[in-house]
Amino acid sequence: MRILFIGDIVGKIGRRIVKENLPQLKREYNIQYTIANGENAAHGKGMTKAIYKELMGYGVDFITLGNHAFHKDEVFELFEEDKKIIRPLNYPSIVPGEGFKKVNINNETLMIVNIQGRSFMESIDNPFTEIDALLKRESADQIFVDFHCETTSEAIAMGYYLDGRVNAVVGTHTHVQTNDAVVLDNGTLYITDVGMTGYKDGILGIDKEAVISRFLDQLPKRHVVPDKGDGILSAVVIDTVKQTIEPILIRE
């Protein structure tokens, strides 16, 4: 199975660069299924019904989220309508939405899982024990995990923890693609962070002036996600049969 995973789509520029490059990427790499992290797709935070429809229209097949999953109220309607979108598995069970879903691709079942780290993030349920419980009660031909976390150590720990139990673990959230795509000892395909898809000349997709100013004076600043400018697309191509993981970085 050949999967294209697109890292954190940030705002209008991120959505545009997906639109302009996704068809060619799917042809070039013979992609069977496209997954994208969309938790920053709505001007930097959250997901709306219109943007969900927009990304699906560009050729994205499935969307994962993260710590901004509930920033827009419209996401609750997407969960109720059982769209191809999931939030982190380790939110408390009373939280709307699902942390995993199964899809059928060429007579094979792919289970897509979204989990969120806890280091320097919200203190939600333990991602390690929650995915343990999931893997004990659910099975699939292929299992793909988007681990949305802040620290490289937690991401690497999860990669080793799931090695041999899932087909792929990819990190999201830090918005910087890491140079460590690898096949782990027991066959799991891994990268610490896939990177960002958004405004190229800012800081993590945000206008750089406010971020730099905050480092200088430590005063609160409004983060602005530009609507115009050059973009960057960060992704990985995963082949679960050949056991390969190939990073992609497109800079305008």
Short mmCIF file of C-alpha atoms in Angstrom, two decimals:
data_model
loop_
_atom_site.label_atom_id
_atom_site.label_comp_id
_atom_site.label_asym_id
_atom_site.label_seq_id
_atom_site.Cartn_x
_atom_site.Cartn_y
_atom_site.Cartn_z
CA MET A 1 0.00 0.00 0.00
CA ARG A 2 1.40 3.39 -1.00
CA ILE A 3 0.33 6.22 1.30
CA LEU A 4 1.08 9.92 0.95
CA PHE A 5 0.97 11.78 4.26
CA ILE A 6 1.02 15.59 4.19
CA GLY A 7 2.31 17.37 7.30
CA ASP A 8 0.42 20.09 9.17
CA ILE A 9 -1.48 22.18 6.59
CA VAL A 10 -1.38 25.79 7.81
CA GLY A 11 -3.88 28.33 6.54
CA LYS A 12 -4.70 29.49 3.03
CA ILE A 13 -1.16 29.17 1.66
CA GLY A 14 -0.95 25.60 2.90
CA ARG A 15 -4.24 24.72 1.24
CA ARG A 16 -3.16 26.38 -2.00
CA ILE A 17 0.13 24.52 -2.25
CA VAL A 18 -1.72 21.24 -1.66
CA LYS A 19 -4.10 22.09 -4.48
CA GLU A 20 -1.26 22.92 -6.86
CA ASN A 21 0.97 19.92 -6.10
CA LEU A 22 -1.17 17.01 -4.92
CA PRO A 23 -2.34 15.74 -8.33
CA GLN A 24 1.24 15.53 -9.61
CA LEU A 25 2.50 13.90 -6.42
CA LYS A 26 -0.19 11.23 -6.62
CA ARG A 27 0.72 10.45 -10.23
CA GLU A 28 4.47 10.54 -9.69
CA TYR A 29 4.47 8.26 -6.66
CA ASN A 30 1.52 6.06 -7.65
CA ILE A 31 -0.30 6.94 -4.42
CA GLN A 32 -3.25 4.82 -3.33
CA TYR A 33 -4.36 6.89 -0.36
CA THR A 34 -3.65 10.44 0.85
CA ILE A 35 -3.79 11.47 4.50
CA ALA A 36 -3.16 15.01 5.78
CA ASN A 37 -2.91 16.62 9.17
CA GLY A 38 -5.38 19.49 9.06
CA GLU A 39 -5.46 20.84 12.59
CA ASN A 40 -4.01 24.19 11.46
CA ALA A 41 -5.88 24.40 8.16
CA ALA A 42 -8.39 27.08 9.23
CA HIS A 43 -6.14 30.15 9.39
CA GLY A 44 -3.72 28.38 11.69
CA LYS A 45 -6.10 26.75 14.16
CA GLY A 46 -8.81 24.16 13.66
CA MET A 47 -10.96 22.77 10.88
CA THR A 48 -14.21 24.01 9.33
CA LYS A 49 -16.77 22.21 7.17
CA ALA A 50 -15.88 24.37 4.16
CA ILE A 51 -12.15 23.69 4.50
CA TYR A 52 -12.77 19.97 4.99
CA LYS A 53 -14.72 19.96 1.72
CA GLU A 54 -12.02 22.07 0.04
CA LEU A 55 -9.20 19.67 0.96
CA MET A 56 -11.22 16.63 -0.09
CA GLY A 57 -11.84 18.35 -3.41
CA TYR A 58 -8.09 18.69 -3.92
CA GLY A 59 -7.61 14.94 -3.52
CA VAL A 60 -7.01 14.44 0.21
CA ASP A 61 -8.73 11.22 1.32
CA PHE A 62 -8.49 11.50 5.11
CA ILE A 63 -7.70 14.14 7.75
CA THR A 64 -6.05 13.82 11.16
CA LEU A 65 -6.03 16.56 13.79
CA GLY A 66 -4.18 17.48 16.99
CA ASN A 67 -4.19 19.92 19.89
CA HIS A 68 -6.23 22.48 17.91
CA ALA A 69 -8.84 19.88 16.95
CA PHE A 70 -11.68 21.72 18.70
CA HIS A 71 -10.72 25.32 17.96
CA LYS A 72 -13.61 25.65 15.49
CA ASP A 73 -17.09 24.58 16.59
CA GLU A 74 -17.90 23.24 13.11
CA VAL A 75 -15.67 20.23 13.76
CA PHE A 76 -18.40 18.82 16.00
CA GLU A 77 -20.71 18.65 12.97
CA LEU A 78 -18.02 16.89 10.94
CA PHE A 79 -17.72 14.26 13.67
CA GLU A 80 -21.51 13.83 13.80
CA GLU A 81 -21.64 13.38 10.02
CA ASP A 82 -19.01 10.60 10.26
CA LYS A 83 -16.64 12.23 7.82
CA LYS A 84 -13.13 10.93 7.13
CA ILE A 85 -11.61 12.90 9.98
CA ILE A 86 -10.35 11.92 13.43
CA ARG A 87 -9.11 13.70 16.56
CA PRO A 88 -6.47 12.35 18.97
CA LEU A 89 -7.41 8.98 20.44
CA ASN A 90 -6.33 9.88 23.96
CA TYR A 91 -8.84 12.64 24.58
CA PRO A 92 -11.23 11.53 27.37
CA SER A 93 -13.93 9.14 26.15
CA ILE A 94 -16.69 11.74 26.67
CA VAL A 95 -15.15 13.98 23.98
CA PRO A 96 -16.96 13.87 20.60
CA GLY A 97 -15.25 12.30 17.61
CA GLU A 98 -13.12 9.21 17.16
CA GLY A 99 -9.40 8.61 17.52
CA PHE A 100 -9.20 5.99 14.78
CA LYS A 101 -11.06 4.81 11.72
CA LYS A 102 -10.73 1.97 9.26
CA VAL A 103 -10.91 2.39 5.50
CA ASN A 104 -10.87 -0.20 2.73
CA ILE A 105 -8.26 0.18 -0.01
CA ASN A 106 -7.99 -2.45 -2.76
CA ASN A 107 -9.49 -5.18 -0.54
CA GLU A 108 -7.20 -4.32 2.38
CA THR A 109 -8.16 -2.62 5.62
CA LEU A 110 -6.14 0.41 6.69
CA MET A 111 -6.60 1.60 10.27
CA ILE A 112 -5.63 5.26 10.73
CA VAL A 113 -4.89 6.35 14.29
CA ASN A 114 -4.33 9.85 15.68
CA ILE A 115 -2.67 10.22 19.10
CA GLN A 116 -1.33 13.25 20.94
CA GLY A 117 1.70 13.64 23.17
CA ARG A 118 1.67 15.06 26.69
CA SER A 119 5.12 16.64 27.07
CA PHE A 120 4.57 20.44 27.09
CA MET A 121 1.01 19.88 25.86
CA GLU A 122 -2.44 19.39 27.39
CA SER A 123 -2.54 16.75 30.12
CA ILE A 124 -4.94 14.39 28.39
CA ASP A 125 -4.93 10.59 28.70
CA ASN A 126 -1.72 8.61 28.28
CA PRO A 127 -1.07 8.04 24.54
CA PHE A 128 1.02 4.91 25.20
CA THR A 129 -1.60 3.08 27.24
CA GLU A 130 -4.46 4.29 25.04
CA ILE A 131 -2.93 2.92 21.85
CA ASP A 132 -2.05 -0.29 23.71
CA ALA A 133 -5.73 -0.75 24.51
CA LEU A 134 -6.72 0.04 20.92
CA LEU A 135 -4.33 -2.50 19.42
CA LYS A 136 -5.61 -5.17 21.80
CA ARG A 137 -9.23 -4.74 20.72
CA GLU A 138 -8.86 -3.74 17.03
CA SER A 139 -6.97 -5.18 14.07
CA ALA A 140 -6.39 -4.31 10.42
CA ASP A 141 -4.24 -5.33 7.47
CA GLN A 142 -2.24 -2.10 7.78
CA ILE A 143 -2.00 0.39 10.66
CA PHE A 144 -0.89 4.01 10.26
CA VAL A 145 -0.28 6.33 13.25
CA ASP A 146 -0.04 10.14 13.30
CA PHE A 147 1.60 11.06 16.61
CA HIS A 148 1.02 14.76 17.28
CA CYS A 149 3.59 15.79 19.87
CA GLU A 150 5.91 18.57 20.99
CA THR A 151 9.18 16.83 21.88
CA THR A 152 11.41 14.68 19.74
CA SER A 153 12.07 12.35 22.69
CA GLU A 154 8.38 11.50 23.08
CA ALA A 155 8.02 10.93 19.35
CA ILE A 156 11.05 8.64 19.19
CA ALA A 157 9.85 6.76 22.26
CA MET A 158 6.50 6.13 20.59
CA GLY A 159 8.23 4.93 17.43
CA TYR A 160 10.23 2.33 19.34
CA TYR A 161 7.21 1.43 21.49
CA LEU A 162 5.09 0.62 18.45
CA ASP A 163 7.87 -0.91 16.34
CA GLY A 164 6.63 -4.16 14.87
CA ARG A 165 3.04 -3.56 15.98
CA VAL A 166 2.04 -0.95 13.38
CA ASN A 167 3.20 -0.24 9.83
CA ALA A 168 4.06 3.42 10.24
CA VAL A 169 4.45 6.11 12.91
CA VAL A 170 4.81 9.68 11.66
CA GLY A 171 5.23 12.74 13.86
CA THR A 172 3.42 16.04 13.43
CA HIS A 173 3.09 19.36 15.32
CA THR A 174 6.59 20.91 15.38
CA HIS A 175 6.26 22.05 11.72
CA VAL A 176 9.92 21.29 10.90
CA GLN A 177 10.75 18.19 8.87
CA THR A 178 13.32 16.00 10.59
CA ASN A 179 16.11 14.16 8.80
CA ASP A 180 15.50 10.75 10.37
CA ALA A 181 13.09 8.79 8.16
CA VAL A 182 13.95 5.17 8.89
CA VAL A 183 12.79 1.57 8.97
CA LEU A 184 13.00 0.55 12.63
CA ASP A 185 14.41 -2.84 13.68
CA ASN A 186 11.06 -4.64 13.64
CA GLY A 187 9.83 -3.10 10.39
CA THR A 188 7.86 -0.01 11.39
CA LEU A 189 8.38 3.02 9.13
CA TYR A 190 9.15 6.12 11.18
CA ILE A 191 9.90 9.85 11.05
CA THR A 192 10.00 12.18 14.07
CA ASP A 193 8.20 15.03 12.26
CA VAL A 194 6.90 15.23 8.71
CA GLY A 195 7.01 19.02 8.73
CA MET A 196 4.65 21.81 7.73
CA THR A 197 2.68 22.73 4.64
CA GLY A 198 2.18 26.49 4.66
CA TYR A 199 3.88 29.90 4.55
CA LYS A 200 7.58 29.36 3.77
CA ASP A 201 9.10 32.66 4.90
CA GLY A 202 7.64 32.81 8.39
CA ILE A 203 8.15 30.91 11.63
CA LEU A 204 6.19 27.64 11.63
CA GLY A 205 3.76 29.16 9.12
CA ILE A 206 3.26 32.36 11.14
CA ASP A 207 4.39 35.90 10.22
CA LYS A 208 7.89 36.16 11.67
CA GLU A 209 7.82 39.71 13.05
CA ALA A 210 5.37 39.03 15.88
CA VAL A 211 7.19 35.84 16.86
CA ILE A 212 10.60 37.55 16.95
CA SER A 213 9.13 40.46 18.92
CA ARG A 214 7.76 38.04 21.51
CA PHE A 215 11.23 36.56 22.01
CA LEU A 216 12.60 40.08 22.53
CA ASP A 217 10.08 41.50 25.00
CA GLN A 218 8.09 38.47 26.28
CA LEU A 219 4.81 40.34 25.75
CA PRO A 220 1.71 38.67 24.25
CA LYS A 221 1.43 39.05 20.48
CA ARG A 222 -1.28 38.18 17.98
CA HIS A 223 0.02 35.49 15.64
CA VAL A 224 -0.80 36.25 12.00
CA VAL A 225 -0.96 33.49 9.39
CA PRO A 226 -0.32 35.18 6.01
CA ASP A 227 -2.73 34.59 3.12
CA LYS A 228 -0.18 35.54 0.45
CA GLY A 229 3.40 34.51 -0.17
CA ASP A 230 5.48 31.50 -1.13
CA GLY A 231 4.71 28.14 0.39
CA ILE A 232 6.37 24.92 1.44
CA LEU A 233 4.90 21.42 1.24
CA SER A 234 6.24 18.75 3.60
CA ALA A 235 5.17 15.14 3.24
CA VAL A 236 6.28 11.51 3.23
CA VAL A 237 5.54 8.65 0.88
CA ILE A 238 5.14 5.34 2.70
CA ASP A 239 5.21 1.97 0.97
CA THR A 240 4.15 -0.73 3.41
CA VAL A 241 5.00 -3.56 1.01
CA LYS A 242 8.52 -2.46 0.06
CA GLN A 243 8.95 -1.01 3.58
CA THR A 244 10.18 2.38 2.45
CA ILE A 245 9.57 5.89 3.71
CA GLU A 246 10.58 8.84 1.52
CA PRO A 247 10.40 12.46 2.72
CA ILE A 248 9.19 15.13 0.31
CA LEU A 249 9.97 18.84 0.63
CA ILE A 250 8.67 21.27 -2.00
CA ARG A 251 9.70 24.93 -1.64
CA GLU A 252 8.24 27.61 -3.87
#
